[in-house]
PDB file of C-alpha atoms in Angstrom:
ATOM      1  CA  UNK A   1     -38.983 172.756 -67.441  1.00 39.00           C
ATOM      2  CA  UNK A   2     -42.151 174.720 -68.173  1.00 41.00           C
ATOM      3  CA  UNK A   3     -41.679 176.657 -64.942  1.00 44.00           C
ATOM      4  CA  UNK A   4     -38.091 177.509 -65.910  1.00 42.00           C
ATOM      5  CA  UNK A   5     -39.169 178.700 -69.368  1.00 41.00           C
ATOM      6  CA  UNK A   6     -41.776 180.964 -67.820  1.00 40.00           C
ATOM      7  CA  UNK A   7     -39.244 182.422 -65.426  1.00 37.00           C
ATOM      8  CA  UNK A   8     -36.916 183.232 -68.345  1.00 39.00           C
ATOM      9  CA  UNK A   9     -39.607 185.331 -70.033  1.00 37.00           C
ATOM     10  CA  UNK A  10     -39.794 187.742 -67.058  1.00 35.00           C
ATOM     11  CA  UNK A  11     -37.144 190.522 -67.155  1.00 37.00           C
ATOM     12  CA  UNK A  12     -34.798 190.438 -64.173  1.00 38.00           C
ATOM     13  CA  UNK A  13     -35.587 192.910 -61.386  1.00 36.00           C
ATOM     14  CA  UNK A  14     -32.173 194.573 -61.857  1.00 40.00           C
ATOM     15  CA  UNK A  15     -32.972 195.247 -65.543  1.00 41.00           C
ATOM     16  CA  UNK A  16     -36.353 196.753 -64.659  1.00 42.00           C
ATOM     17  CA  UNK A  17     -34.751 198.933 -61.988  1.00 42.00           C
ATOM     18  CA  UNK A  18     -32.029 200.029 -64.417  1.00 51.00           C
ATOM     19  CA  UNK A  19     -34.624 201.071 -67.026  1.00 52.00           C
ATOM     20  CA  UNK A  20     -36.538 203.043 -64.385  1.00 57.00           C
ATOM     21  CA  UNK A  21     -33.379 204.789 -63.195  1.00 56.00           C
ATOM     22  CA  UNK A  22     -32.469 205.670 -66.790  1.00 57.00           C
ATOM     23  CA  UNK A  23     -35.922 207.117 -67.390  1.00 60.00           C
ATOM     24  CA  UNK A  24     -35.804 209.179 -64.191  1.00 64.00           C
ATOM     25  CA  UNK A  25     -32.287 210.473 -64.959  1.00 61.00           C
ATOM     26  CA  UNK A  26     -33.318 211.545 -68.451  1.00 61.00           C
ATOM     27  CA  UNK A  27     -36.490 213.258 -67.235  1.00 66.00           C
ATOM     28  CA  UNK A  28     -34.542 215.058 -64.506  1.00 67.00           C
ATOM     29  CA  UNK A  29     -31.952 216.288 -67.008  1.00 65.00           C
ATOM     30  CA  UNK A  30     -34.713 217.450 -69.394  1.00 67.00           C
ATOM     31  CA  UNK A  31     -36.272 219.541 -66.612  1.00 68.00           C
ATOM     32  CA  UNK A  32     -32.942 221.172 -65.804  1.00 62.00           C
ATOM     33  CA  UNK A  33     -32.137 221.766 -69.487  1.00 64.00           C
ATOM     34  CA  UNK A  34     -35.319 223.821 -69.963  1.00 67.00           C
ATOM     35  CA  UNK A  35     -33.751 226.540 -67.810  1.00 61.00           C
ATOM     36  CA  UNK A  36     -30.191 226.194 -69.079  1.00 61.00           C
ATOM     37  CA  UNK A  37     -30.556 226.205 -72.879  1.00 70.00           C
ATOM     38  CA  UNK A  38     -32.343 228.321 -75.467  1.00 69.00           C
ATOM     39  CA  UNK A  39     -35.609 227.227 -77.060  1.00 72.00           C
ATOM     40  CA  UNK A  40     -33.854 226.844 -80.439  1.00 73.00           C
ATOM     41  CA  UNK A  41     -31.201 224.529 -78.982  1.00 78.00           C
ATOM     42  CA  UNK A  42     -33.822 222.396 -77.257  1.00 79.00           C
ATOM     43  CA  UNK A  43     -35.870 222.273 -80.454  1.00 83.00           C
ATOM     44  CA  UNK A  44     -32.822 221.087 -82.438  1.00 83.00           C
ATOM     45  CA  UNK A  45     -32.133 218.340 -79.884  1.00 85.00           C
ATOM     46  CA  UNK A  46     -35.750 217.162 -80.038  1.00 86.00           C
ATOM     47  CA  UNK A  47     -35.563 216.996 -83.838  1.00 89.00           C
ATOM     48  CA  UNK A  48     -32.251 215.118 -83.805  1.00 89.00           C
ATOM     49  CA  UNK A  49     -33.469 212.637 -81.211  1.00 89.00           C
ATOM     50  CA  UNK A  50     -36.713 212.056 -83.155  1.00 89.00           C
ATOM     51  CA  UNK A  51     -34.605 211.227 -86.241  1.00 91.00           C
ATOM     52  CA  UNK A  52     -32.587 208.693 -84.272  1.00 92.00           C
ATOM     53  CA  UNK A  53     -35.686 207.222 -82.593  1.00 90.00           C
ATOM     54  CA  UNK A  54     -37.331 206.805 -85.998  1.00 91.00           C
ATOM     55  CA  UNK A  55     -34.310 204.918 -87.296  1.00 92.00           C
ATOM     56  CA  UNK A  56     -34.220 202.711 -84.197  1.00 92.00           C
ATOM     57  CA  UNK A  57     -37.920 201.899 -84.651  1.00 91.00           C
ATOM     58  CA  UNK A  58     -37.292 200.886 -88.269  1.00 91.00           C
ATOM     59  CA  UNK A  59     -34.480 198.516 -87.343  1.00 91.00           C
ATOM     60  CA  UNK A  60     -36.224 197.411 -84.119  1.00 91.00           C
ATOM     61  CA  UNK A  61     -33.391 198.319 -81.767  1.00 91.00           C
ATOM     62  CA  UNK A  62     -33.547 200.291 -78.511  1.00 88.00           C
ATOM     63  CA  UNK A  63     -32.335 203.881 -78.640  1.00 87.00           C
ATOM     64  CA  UNK A  64     -31.310 203.864 -74.979  1.00 86.00           C
ATOM     65  CA  UNK A  65     -28.850 202.398 -74.542  1.00 88.00           C
ATOM     66  CA  UNK A  66     -27.692 202.328 -78.161  1.00 91.00           C
ATOM     67  CA  UNK A  67     -24.789 200.181 -79.267  1.00 93.00           C
ATOM     68  CA  UNK A  68     -21.849 201.572 -81.269  1.00 93.00           C
ATOM     69  CA  UNK A  69     -22.839 199.310 -84.182  1.00 92.00           C
ATOM     70  CA  UNK A  70     -26.357 200.796 -84.159  1.00 93.00           C
ATOM     71  CA  UNK A  71     -25.012 204.356 -84.196  1.00 93.00           C
ATOM     72  CA  UNK A  72     -22.632 203.481 -87.014  1.00 92.00           C
ATOM     73  CA  UNK A  73     -25.574 202.040 -88.986  1.00 92.00           C
ATOM     74  CA  UNK A  74     -27.468 205.287 -88.315  1.00 93.00           C
ATOM     75  CA  UNK A  75     -24.566 207.273 -89.788  1.00 91.00           C
ATOM     76  CA  UNK A  76     -24.679 205.197 -92.988  1.00 89.00           C
ATOM     77  CA  UNK A  77     -28.475 205.575 -93.120  1.00 89.00           C
ATOM     78  CA  UNK A  78     -28.262 209.373 -92.853  1.00 87.00           C
ATOM     79  CA  UNK A  79     -25.509 209.507 -95.494  1.00 85.00           C
ATOM     80  CA  UNK A  80     -27.791 207.553 -97.829  1.00 82.00           C
ATOM     81  CA  UNK A  81     -30.584 210.030 -97.028  1.00 84.00           C
ATOM     82  CA  UNK A  82     -28.388 212.876 -98.294  1.00 81.00           C
ATOM     83  CA  UNK A  83     -27.673 214.546 -94.961  1.00 85.00           C
ATOM     84  CA  UNK A  84     -24.673 216.867 -94.730  1.00 83.00           C
ATOM     85  CA  UNK A  85     -21.620 215.978 -92.601  1.00 84.00           C
ATOM     86  CA  UNK A  86     -22.322 218.869 -90.206  1.00 83.00           C
ATOM     87  CA  UNK A  87     -25.874 217.608 -89.664  1.00 87.00           C
ATOM     88  CA  UNK A  88     -24.688 214.066 -88.977  1.00 89.00           C
ATOM     89  CA  UNK A  89     -22.091 215.334 -86.512  1.00 90.00           C
ATOM     90  CA  UNK A  90     -24.875 217.251 -84.767  1.00 91.00           C
ATOM     91  CA  UNK A  91     -26.869 214.002 -84.543  1.00 92.00           C
ATOM     92  CA  UNK A  92     -23.858 212.365 -82.885  1.00 93.00           C
ATOM     93  CA  UNK A  93     -23.615 215.186 -80.333  1.00 90.00           C
ATOM     94  CA  UNK A  94     -27.309 214.784 -79.501  1.00 90.00           C
ATOM     95  CA  UNK A  95     -27.029 210.998 -79.114  1.00 92.00           C
ATOM     96  CA  UNK A  96     -24.005 211.461 -76.865  1.00 92.00           C
ATOM     97  CA  UNK A  97     -25.785 214.047 -74.736  1.00 89.00           C
ATOM     98  CA  UNK A  98     -28.865 211.842 -74.339  1.00 87.00           C
ATOM     99  CA  UNK A  99     -26.755 208.931 -73.108  1.00 90.00           C
ATOM    100  CA  UNK A 100     -24.701 211.043 -70.730  1.00 86.00           C
ATOM    101  CA  UNK A 101     -27.882 212.635 -69.371  1.00 84.00           C
ATOM    102  CA  UNK A 102     -29.364 209.178 -68.761  1.00 82.00           C
ATOM    103  CA  UNK A 103     -26.102 208.163 -67.048  1.00 84.00           C
ATOM    104  CA  UNK A 104     -25.369 205.588 -69.729  1.00 87.00           C
ATOM    105  CA  UNK A 105     -22.176 204.775 -71.614  1.00 89.00           C
ATOM    106  CA  UNK A 106     -21.774 207.048 -74.644  1.00 92.00           C
ATOM    107  CA  UNK A 107     -21.831 204.896 -77.829  1.00 93.00           C
ATOM    108  CA  UNK A 108     -20.402 207.714 -79.950  1.00 93.00           C
ATOM    109  CA  UNK A 109     -17.182 207.569 -77.899  1.00 91.00           C
ATOM    110  CA  UNK A 110     -16.159 204.308 -79.540  1.00 92.00           C
ATOM    111  CA  UNK A 111     -13.726 203.326 -82.245  1.00 92.00           C
ATOM    112  CA  UNK A 112     -16.540 202.008 -84.460  1.00 87.00           C
ATOM    113  CA  UNK A 113     -18.345 205.347 -84.484  1.00 91.00           C
ATOM    114  CA  UNK A 114     -15.147 207.394 -84.790  1.00 89.00           C
ATOM    115  CA  UNK A 115     -14.181 205.366 -87.855  1.00 88.00           C
ATOM    116  CA  UNK A 116     -17.694 205.817 -89.258  1.00 85.00           C
ATOM    117  CA  UNK A 117     -17.379 209.594 -88.915  1.00 85.00           C
ATOM    118  CA  UNK A 118     -13.897 209.492 -90.470  1.00 84.00           C
ATOM    119  CA  UNK A 119     -15.185 207.436 -93.405  1.00 81.00           C
ATOM    120  CA  UNK A 120     -18.031 209.914 -93.849  1.00 79.00           C
ATOM    121  CA  UNK A 121     -15.492 212.718 -94.141  1.00 70.00           C
ATOM    122  CA  UNK A 122     -13.735 210.900 -96.981  1.00 68.00           C
ATOM    123  CA  UNK A 123     -16.912 210.194 -98.951  1.00 66.00           C
ATOM    124  CA  UNK A 124     -18.940 213.373 -98.444  1.00 59.00           C
ATOM    125  CA  UNK A 125     -17.928 216.990 -99.116  1.00 56.00           C
ATOM    126  CA  UNK A 126     -17.411 218.781 -95.808  1.00 51.00           C
ATOM    127  CA  UNK A 127     -18.032 222.243 -97.228  1.00 53.00           C
ATOM    128  CA  UNK A 128     -21.405 223.615 -96.184  1.00 56.00           C
ATOM    129  CA  UNK A 129     -23.548 225.827 -98.363  1.00 65.00           C
ATOM    130  CA  UNK A 130     -23.148 229.397 -97.200  1.00 74.00           C
ATOM    131  CA  UNK A 131     -25.972 231.904 -96.935  1.00 80.00           C
ATOM    132  CA  UNK A 132     -25.845 234.526 -99.683  1.00 87.00           C
ATOM    133  CA  UNK A 133     -24.550 237.707 -98.076  1.00 89.00           C
ATOM    134  CA  UNK A 134     -26.357 241.031 -98.412  1.00 93.00           C
ATOM    135  CA  UNK A 135     -23.699 243.721 -98.653  1.00 93.00           C
ATOM    136  CA  UNK A 136     -24.068 247.392 -97.817  1.00 96.00           C
ATOM    137  CA  UNK A 137     -24.044 248.425-101.478  1.00 95.00           C
ATOM    138  CA  UNK A 138     -27.157 246.278-102.014  1.00 95.00           C
ATOM    139  CA  UNK A 139     -28.846 247.403 -98.807  1.00 96.00           C
ATOM    140  CA  UNK A 140     -28.186 251.054 -99.689  1.00 96.00           C
ATOM    141  CA  UNK A 141     -29.921 250.526-103.039  1.00 95.00           C
ATOM    142  CA  UNK A 142     -32.934 249.050-101.281  1.00 96.00           C
ATOM    143  CA  UNK A 143     -33.071 251.999 -98.869  1.00 96.00           C
ATOM    144  CA  UNK A 144     -33.629 254.373-101.808  1.00 93.00           C
ATOM    145  CA  UNK A 145     -37.218 253.021-101.941  1.00 87.00           C
ATOM    146  CA  UNK A 146     -39.652 255.501-100.474  1.00 90.00           C
ATOM    147  CA  UNK A 147     -41.593 253.854 -97.625  1.00 93.00           C
ATOM    148  CA  UNK A 148     -45.354 253.827 -98.115  1.00 91.00           C
ATOM    149  CA  UNK A 149     -46.609 251.088 -95.801  1.00 93.00           C
ATOM    150  CA  UNK A 150     -45.867 250.391 -92.148  1.00 95.00           C
ATOM    151  CA  UNK A 151     -44.119 247.216 -93.260  1.00 95.00           C
ATOM    152  CA  UNK A 152     -41.764 249.320 -95.416  1.00 95.00           C
ATOM    153  CA  UNK A 153     -40.697 251.347 -92.370  1.00 96.00           C
ATOM    154  CA  UNK A 154     -40.107 248.163 -90.399  1.00 96.00           C
ATOM    155  CA  UNK A 155     -38.168 246.403 -93.146  1.00 96.00           C
ATOM    156  CA  UNK A 156     -35.876 249.383 -93.698  1.00 96.00           C
ATOM    157  CA  UNK A 157     -35.133 249.652 -89.974  1.00 97.00           C
ATOM    158  CA  UNK A 158     -34.734 245.883 -89.659  1.00 97.00           C
ATOM    159  CA  UNK A 159     -32.226 245.384 -92.476  1.00 97.00           C
ATOM    160  CA  UNK A 160     -30.106 248.355 -91.364  1.00 97.00           C
ATOM    161  CA  UNK A 161     -30.139 247.195 -87.733  1.00 97.00           C
ATOM    162  CA  UNK A 162     -29.318 243.617 -88.739  1.00 96.00           C
ATOM    163  CA  UNK A 163     -26.347 244.853 -90.787  1.00 96.00           C
ATOM    164  CA  UNK A 164     -24.944 247.241 -88.142  1.00 96.00           C
ATOM    165  CA  UNK A 165     -25.284 244.823 -85.245  1.00 96.00           C
ATOM    166  CA  UNK A 166     -24.389 241.703 -87.260  1.00 94.00           C
ATOM    167  CA  UNK A 167     -27.142 240.008 -85.289  1.00 94.00           C
ATOM    168  CA  UNK A 168     -28.166 236.425 -85.825  1.00 92.00           C
ATOM    169  CA  UNK A 169     -31.887 236.202 -86.516  1.00 91.00           C
ATOM    170  CA  UNK A 170     -32.681 235.022 -82.956  1.00 90.00           C
ATOM    171  CA  UNK A 171     -30.716 237.944 -81.526  1.00 93.00           C
ATOM    172  CA  UNK A 172     -32.437 240.425 -83.851  1.00 95.00           C
ATOM    173  CA  UNK A 173     -35.995 239.488 -82.852  1.00 94.00           C
ATOM    174  CA  UNK A 174     -35.049 239.681 -79.154  1.00 93.00           C
ATOM    175  CA  UNK A 175     -33.796 243.284 -79.315  1.00 96.00           C
ATOM    176  CA  UNK A 176     -35.754 245.689 -77.102  1.00 96.00           C
ATOM    177  CA  UNK A 177     -36.549 249.374 -77.534  1.00 97.00           C
ATOM    178  CA  UNK A 178     -35.467 250.344 -74.019  1.00 96.00           C
ATOM    179  CA  UNK A 179     -31.984 248.959 -74.729  1.00 95.00           C
ATOM    180  CA  UNK A 180     -31.277 251.594 -77.407  1.00 96.00           C
ATOM    181  CA  UNK A 181     -28.898 254.325 -76.262  1.00 95.00           C
ATOM    182  CA  UNK A 182     -28.741 257.500 -78.371  1.00 95.00           C
ATOM    183  CA  UNK A 183     -25.328 259.158 -78.758  1.00 93.00           C
ATOM    184  CA  UNK A 184     -24.617 262.881 -79.183  1.00 94.00           C
ATOM    185  CA  UNK A 185     -23.462 262.491 -82.812  1.00 94.00           C
ATOM    186  CA  UNK A 186     -26.750 260.876 -83.864  1.00 94.00           C
ATOM    187  CA  UNK A 187     -25.442 257.318 -83.781  1.00 95.00           C
ATOM    188  CA  UNK A 188     -26.467 254.857 -81.110  1.00 96.00           C
ATOM    189  CA  UNK A 189     -25.840 251.552 -79.406  1.00 96.00           C
ATOM    190  CA  UNK A 190     -28.100 248.678 -78.468  1.00 96.00           C
ATOM    191  CA  UNK A 191     -27.741 245.919 -75.920  1.00 95.00           C
ATOM    192  CA  UNK A 192     -27.872 242.344 -77.226  1.00 93.00           C
ATOM    193  CA  UNK A 193     -29.054 240.665 -74.047  1.00 87.00           C
ATOM    194  CA  UNK A 194     -28.323 237.090 -75.039  1.00 78.00           C
ATOM    195  CA  UNK A 195     -26.732 235.354 -77.995  1.00 74.00           C
ATOM    196  CA  UNK A 196     -25.671 231.935 -79.228  1.00 70.00           C
ATOM    197  CA  UNK A 197     -22.162 232.471 -77.879  1.00 68.00           C
ATOM    198  CA  UNK A 198     -23.398 234.078 -74.649  1.00 65.00           C
ATOM    199  CA  UNK A 199     -25.483 231.396 -72.902  1.00 64.00           C
ATOM    200  CA  UNK A 200     -25.088 233.100 -69.507  1.00 68.00           C
ATOM    201  CA  UNK A 201     -26.763 236.257 -70.764  1.00 67.00           C
ATOM    202  CA  UNK A 202     -23.924 238.632 -69.917  1.00 76.00           C
ATOM    203  CA  UNK A 203     -24.908 240.725 -72.947  1.00 80.00           C
ATOM    204  CA  UNK A 204     -22.982 242.685 -75.571  1.00 89.00           C
ATOM    205  CA  UNK A 205     -23.321 246.232 -76.871  1.00 93.00           C
ATOM    206  CA  UNK A 206     -23.535 246.763 -80.640  1.00 94.00           C
ATOM    207  CA  UNK A 207     -23.114 249.920 -82.691  1.00 95.00           C
ATOM    208  CA  UNK A 208     -25.939 251.619 -84.635  1.00 96.00           C
ATOM    209  CA  UNK A 209     -25.034 254.165 -87.317  1.00 96.00           C
ATOM    210  CA  UNK A 210     -26.733 257.559 -87.523  1.00 96.00           C
ATOM    211  CA  UNK A 211     -28.582 256.351 -90.641  1.00 96.00           C
ATOM    212  CA  UNK A 212     -29.857 253.275 -88.834  1.00 97.00           C
ATOM    213  CA  UNK A 213     -30.974 255.428 -85.893  1.00 97.00           C
ATOM    214  CA  UNK A 214     -32.965 257.612 -88.309  1.00 97.00           C
ATOM    215  CA  UNK A 215     -34.654 254.554 -89.796  1.00 97.00           C
ATOM    216  CA  UNK A 216     -35.429 253.195 -86.332  1.00 97.00           C
ATOM    217  CA  UNK A 217     -36.968 256.511 -85.240  1.00 97.00           C
ATOM    218  CA  UNK A 218     -39.172 256.483 -88.329  1.00 96.00           C
ATOM    219  CA  UNK A 219     -40.294 252.907 -87.626  1.00 97.00           C
ATOM    220  CA  UNK A 220     -41.034 253.588 -83.955  1.00 96.00           C
ATOM    221  CA  UNK A 221     -42.874 256.811 -84.755  1.00 96.00           C
ATOM    222  CA  UNK A 222     -45.076 255.175 -87.380  1.00 95.00           C
ATOM    223  CA  UNK A 223     -45.714 252.042 -85.308  1.00 94.00           C
ATOM    224  CA  UNK A 224     -46.401 253.845 -82.038  1.00 94.00           C
ATOM    225  CA  UNK A 225     -44.050 251.558 -80.143  1.00 94.00           C
ATOM    226  CA  UNK A 226     -42.320 252.909 -77.026  1.00 93.00           C
ATOM    227  CA  UNK A 227     -41.011 249.872 -75.169  1.00 93.00           C
ATOM    228  CA  UNK A 228     -40.721 246.113 -75.437  1.00 95.00           C
ATOM    229  CA  UNK A 229     -39.662 244.135 -78.527  1.00 95.00           C
ATOM    230  CA  UNK A 230     -38.181 246.298 -81.266  1.00 97.00           C
ATOM    231  CA  UNK A 231     -39.701 244.501 -84.262  1.00 96.00           C
ATOM    232  CA  UNK A 232     -43.256 243.251 -84.772  1.00 95.00           C
ATOM    233  CA  UNK A 233     -45.111 241.279 -87.415  1.00 94.00           C
ATOM    234  CA  UNK A 234     -47.449 243.413 -89.546  1.00 93.00           C
ATOM    235  CA  UNK A 235     -51.053 242.362 -90.183  1.00 89.00           C
ATOM    236  CA  UNK A 236     -53.043 242.559 -93.414  1.00 84.00           C
ATOM    237  CA  UNK A 237     -54.339 246.037 -92.538  1.00 85.00           C
ATOM    238  CA  UNK A 238     -50.845 247.298 -91.696  1.00 86.00           C
ATOM    239  CA  UNK A 239     -51.436 246.866 -87.968  1.00 89.00           C
ATOM    240  CA  UNK A 240     -49.065 245.420 -85.409  1.00 92.00           C
ATOM    241  CA  UNK A 241     -49.462 241.751 -84.520  1.00 92.00           C
ATOM    242  CA  UNK A 242     -47.161 239.656 -82.323  1.00 94.00           C
ATOM    243  CA  UNK A 243     -43.406 240.269 -81.886  1.00 94.00           C
ATOM    244  CA  UNK A 244     -41.453 239.174 -84.935  1.00 94.00           C
ATOM    245  CA  UNK A 245     -40.330 235.546 -85.042  1.00 93.00           C
ATOM    246  CA  UNK A 246     -36.896 234.368 -86.247  1.00 90.00           C
ATOM    247  CA  UNK A 247     -38.269 232.772 -89.439  1.00 90.00           C
ATOM    248  CA  UNK A 248     -39.722 236.130 -90.528  1.00 93.00           C
ATOM    249  CA  UNK A 249     -36.227 237.666 -90.693  1.00 94.00           C
ATOM    250  CA  UNK A 250     -35.208 235.374 -93.545  1.00 93.00           C
ATOM    251  CA  UNK A 251     -38.508 236.012 -95.350  1.00 93.00           C
ATOM    252  CA  UNK A 252     -37.943 239.778 -95.084  1.00 95.00           C
ATOM    253  CA  UNK A 253     -34.400 239.544 -96.454  1.00 95.00           C
ATOM    254  CA  UNK A 254     -35.563 237.321 -99.323  1.00 94.00           C
ATOM    255  CA  UNK A 255     -38.166 239.972-100.176  1.00 94.00           C
ATOM    256  CA  UNK A 256     -35.359 242.533-100.337  1.00 95.00           C
ATOM    257  CA  UNK A 257     -33.420 240.165-102.602  1.00 94.00           C
ATOM    258  CA  UNK A 258     -36.438 240.024-104.924  1.00 93.00           C
ATOM    259  CA  UNK A 259     -36.639 243.821-104.982  1.00 94.00           C
ATOM    260  CA  UNK A 260     -32.937 243.900-105.921  1.00 94.00           C
ATOM    261  CA  UNK A 261     -33.807 241.547-108.816  1.00 93.00           C
ATOM    262  CA  UNK A 262     -31.223 239.002-107.802  1.00 92.00           C
ATOM    263  CA  UNK A 263     -31.276 235.725-109.753  1.00 91.00           C
ATOM    264  CA  UNK A 264     -33.700 233.127-108.304  1.00 90.00           C
ATOM    265  CA  UNK A 265     -30.901 230.856-107.055  1.00 87.00           C
ATOM    266  CA  UNK A 266     -29.342 233.773-105.147  1.00 90.00           C
ATOM    267  CA  UNK A 267     -32.686 234.764-103.601  1.00 91.00           C
ATOM    268  CA  UNK A 268     -33.134 231.137-102.523  1.00 90.00           C
ATOM    269  CA  UNK A 269     -29.691 231.267-100.843  1.00 89.00           C
ATOM    270  CA  UNK A 270     -30.646 234.301 -98.723  1.00 92.00           C
ATOM    271  CA  UNK A 271     -31.331 233.445 -95.083  1.00 91.00           C
ATOM    272  CA  UNK A 272     -31.820 235.189 -91.754  1.00 91.00           C
ATOM    273  CA  UNK A 273     -28.014 235.389 -91.467  1.00 91.00           C
ATOM    274  CA  UNK A 274     -27.428 237.116 -94.830  1.00 93.00           C
ATOM    275  CA  UNK A 275     -26.820 240.570 -93.359  1.00 95.00           C
ATOM    276  CA  UNK A 276     -24.328 239.042 -90.914  1.00 93.00           C
ATOM    277  CA  UNK A 277     -22.497 237.353 -93.790  1.00 92.00           C
ATOM    278  CA  UNK A 278     -22.587 240.486 -95.954  1.00 92.00           C
ATOM    279  CA  UNK A 279     -21.333 242.700 -93.131  1.00 93.00           C
ATOM    280  CA  UNK A 280     -18.391 240.355 -92.484  1.00 91.00           C
ATOM    281  CA  UNK A 281     -17.560 240.373 -96.195  1.00 90.00           C
ATOM    282  CA  UNK A 282     -17.689 244.192 -96.312  1.00 91.00           C
ATOM    283  CA  UNK A 283     -15.513 244.625 -93.216  1.00 91.00           C
ATOM    284  CA  UNK A 284     -12.834 242.283 -94.520  1.00 88.00           C
ATOM    285  CA  UNK A 285     -12.964 243.874 -97.984  1.00 86.00           C
ATOM    286  CA  UNK A 286     -12.319 247.238 -96.272  1.00 89.00           C
ATOM    287  CA  UNK A 287      -9.173 245.682 -94.756  1.00 86.00           C
ATOM    288  CA  UNK A 288     -10.544 245.924 -91.208  1.00 89.00           C
ATOM    289  CA  UNK A 289      -8.533 243.624 -88.975  1.00 87.00           C
ATOM    290  CA  UNK A 290      -9.949 240.223 -88.118  1.00 86.00           C
ATOM    291  CA  UNK A 291     -10.025 240.919 -84.358  1.00 89.00           C
ATOM    292  CA  UNK A 292     -12.326 243.907 -84.934  1.00 91.00           C
ATOM    293  CA  UNK A 293     -14.557 241.823 -87.228  1.00 90.00           C
ATOM    294  CA  UNK A 294     -14.801 239.120 -84.564  1.00 89.00           C
ATOM    295  CA  UNK A 295     -15.688 241.691 -81.915  1.00 89.00           C
ATOM    296  CA  UNK A 296     -18.417 243.200 -84.100  1.00 89.00           C
ATOM    297  CA  UNK A 297     -19.926 239.794 -84.871  1.00 88.00           C
ATOM    298  CA  UNK A 298     -19.334 238.343 -81.374  1.00 87.00           C
ATOM    299  CA  UNK A 299     -17.370 235.371 -82.707  1.00 85.00           C
ATOM    300  CA  UNK A 300     -15.185 233.386 -80.324  1.00 83.00           C
ATOM    301  CA  UNK A 301     -12.851 232.040 -83.018  1.00 83.00           C
ATOM    302  CA  UNK A 302     -11.787 232.940 -86.557  1.00 84.00           C
ATOM    303  CA  UNK A 303     -13.372 230.033 -88.452  1.00 80.00           C
ATOM    304  CA  UNK A 304     -16.731 231.565 -89.444  1.00 80.00           C
ATOM    305  CA  UNK A 305     -15.627 235.154 -90.239  1.00 80.00           C
ATOM    306  CA  UNK A 306     -12.815 233.764 -92.384  1.00 82.00           C
ATOM    307  CA  UNK A 307     -15.285 231.440 -94.097  1.00 81.00           C
ATOM    308  CA  UNK A 308     -17.692 234.314 -94.774  1.00 81.00           C
ATOM    309  CA  UNK A 309     -14.946 236.585 -96.038  1.00 76.00           C
ATOM    310  CA  UNK A 310     -12.831 234.066 -97.922  1.00 76.00           C
ATOM    311  CA  UNK A 311     -13.280 235.848-101.269  1.00 73.00           C
ATOM    312  CA  UNK A 312     -12.159 239.193 -99.818  1.00 72.00           C
ATOM    313  CA  UNK A 313      -9.253 237.513 -98.032  1.00 73.00           C
ATOM    314  CA  UNK A 314      -8.192 235.734-101.234  1.00 75.00           C
ATOM    315  CA  UNK A 315      -8.103 239.054-103.088  1.00 74.00           C
ATOM    316  CA  UNK A 316      -5.608 240.440-100.610  1.00 70.00           C
ATOM    317  CA  UNK A 317      -3.646 237.243-100.012  1.00 72.00           C
ATOM    318  CA  UNK A 318       0.100 236.950-100.434  1.00 77.00           C
ATOM    319  CA  UNK A 319      -0.304 235.650-103.972  1.00 79.00           C
ATOM    320  CA  UNK A 320      -2.699 238.468-104.883  1.00 77.00           C
ATOM    321  CA  UNK A 321      -0.135 241.030-103.669  1.00 78.00           C
ATOM    322  CA  UNK A 322       2.626 239.206-105.532  1.00 82.00           C
ATOM    323  CA  UNK A 323       0.601 239.240-108.759  1.00 80.00           C
ATOM    324  CA  UNK A 324       0.159 243.003-108.434  1.00 80.00           C
ATOM    325  CA  UNK A 325       3.863 243.567-107.743  1.00 83.00           C
ATOM    326  CA  UNK A 326       4.840 241.342-110.691  1.00 81.00           C
ATOM    327  CA  UNK A 327       2.451 243.074-113.098  1.00 84.00           C
ATOM    328  CA  UNK A 328       0.290 239.985-113.525  1.00 82.00           C
ATOM    329  CA  UNK A 329      -2.972 241.732-112.665  1.00 74.00           C
TER     330      UNK A 329
END
């Protein structure tokens, strides 16, 4: 009897082999993913997986393989922690990817988890907080400031470039000087080598207005840059440091919001995507067709540009036109 009890305490060889195979599969996928996905995507997956691992440690359950009941409990835990529906759905995508990569059954593809997600949608607001857009009227006011420091030249060129190209912050900091093409009328174009919606790196060409080209020439002349990354961090003595990082884009736009004397809550809502949001709002307010807006912002579907421009679209909706025709304006 004692011998049998001792034998029970030793994990079966098949279980040990299965755990080893899972570990090897996951490590192999991680190595391949380093070359296939952007650093930001990989960073988000690591964060999501760390959140799930932390929960599993608290409830003393294995993360791989996870059961549907465990994932459902994780959903409830994250709801209680105040996480947004979009964030929780991202967690589910990460958990699913980890299991598929380890060649394990996906626990999120179960009725228990699907019902948990559906229940979340009924109890939590699905609407996400939108970045506060910076429109051209506001940017033009900021550009009336006379540049005195090297940082002023950079910030002016950066905000105008961000608006014209509708770049996401990661795209903006990866722009390169040699990819600028000057046109005969003083305007220009710039190649966006890679973007969130272009994982293969096929690239896209964005327009630069004559005003933006002037601001860029001033920045490059004062900085002494001739090739390489377009935007750099500025040191305490107004000297160039390392190439600008994505987080610095949001900080720069918030500083512009402060100069504009926007209310504190609006400054807090400014992010690295605020010029992208503001440009979409301006284009739709100018009655530019949605296809052209999508092309300018490199969107693959209408959801985000319509979300950004919902106020402008509401003002020219069927009911808005009816109110004008009926004299109710």
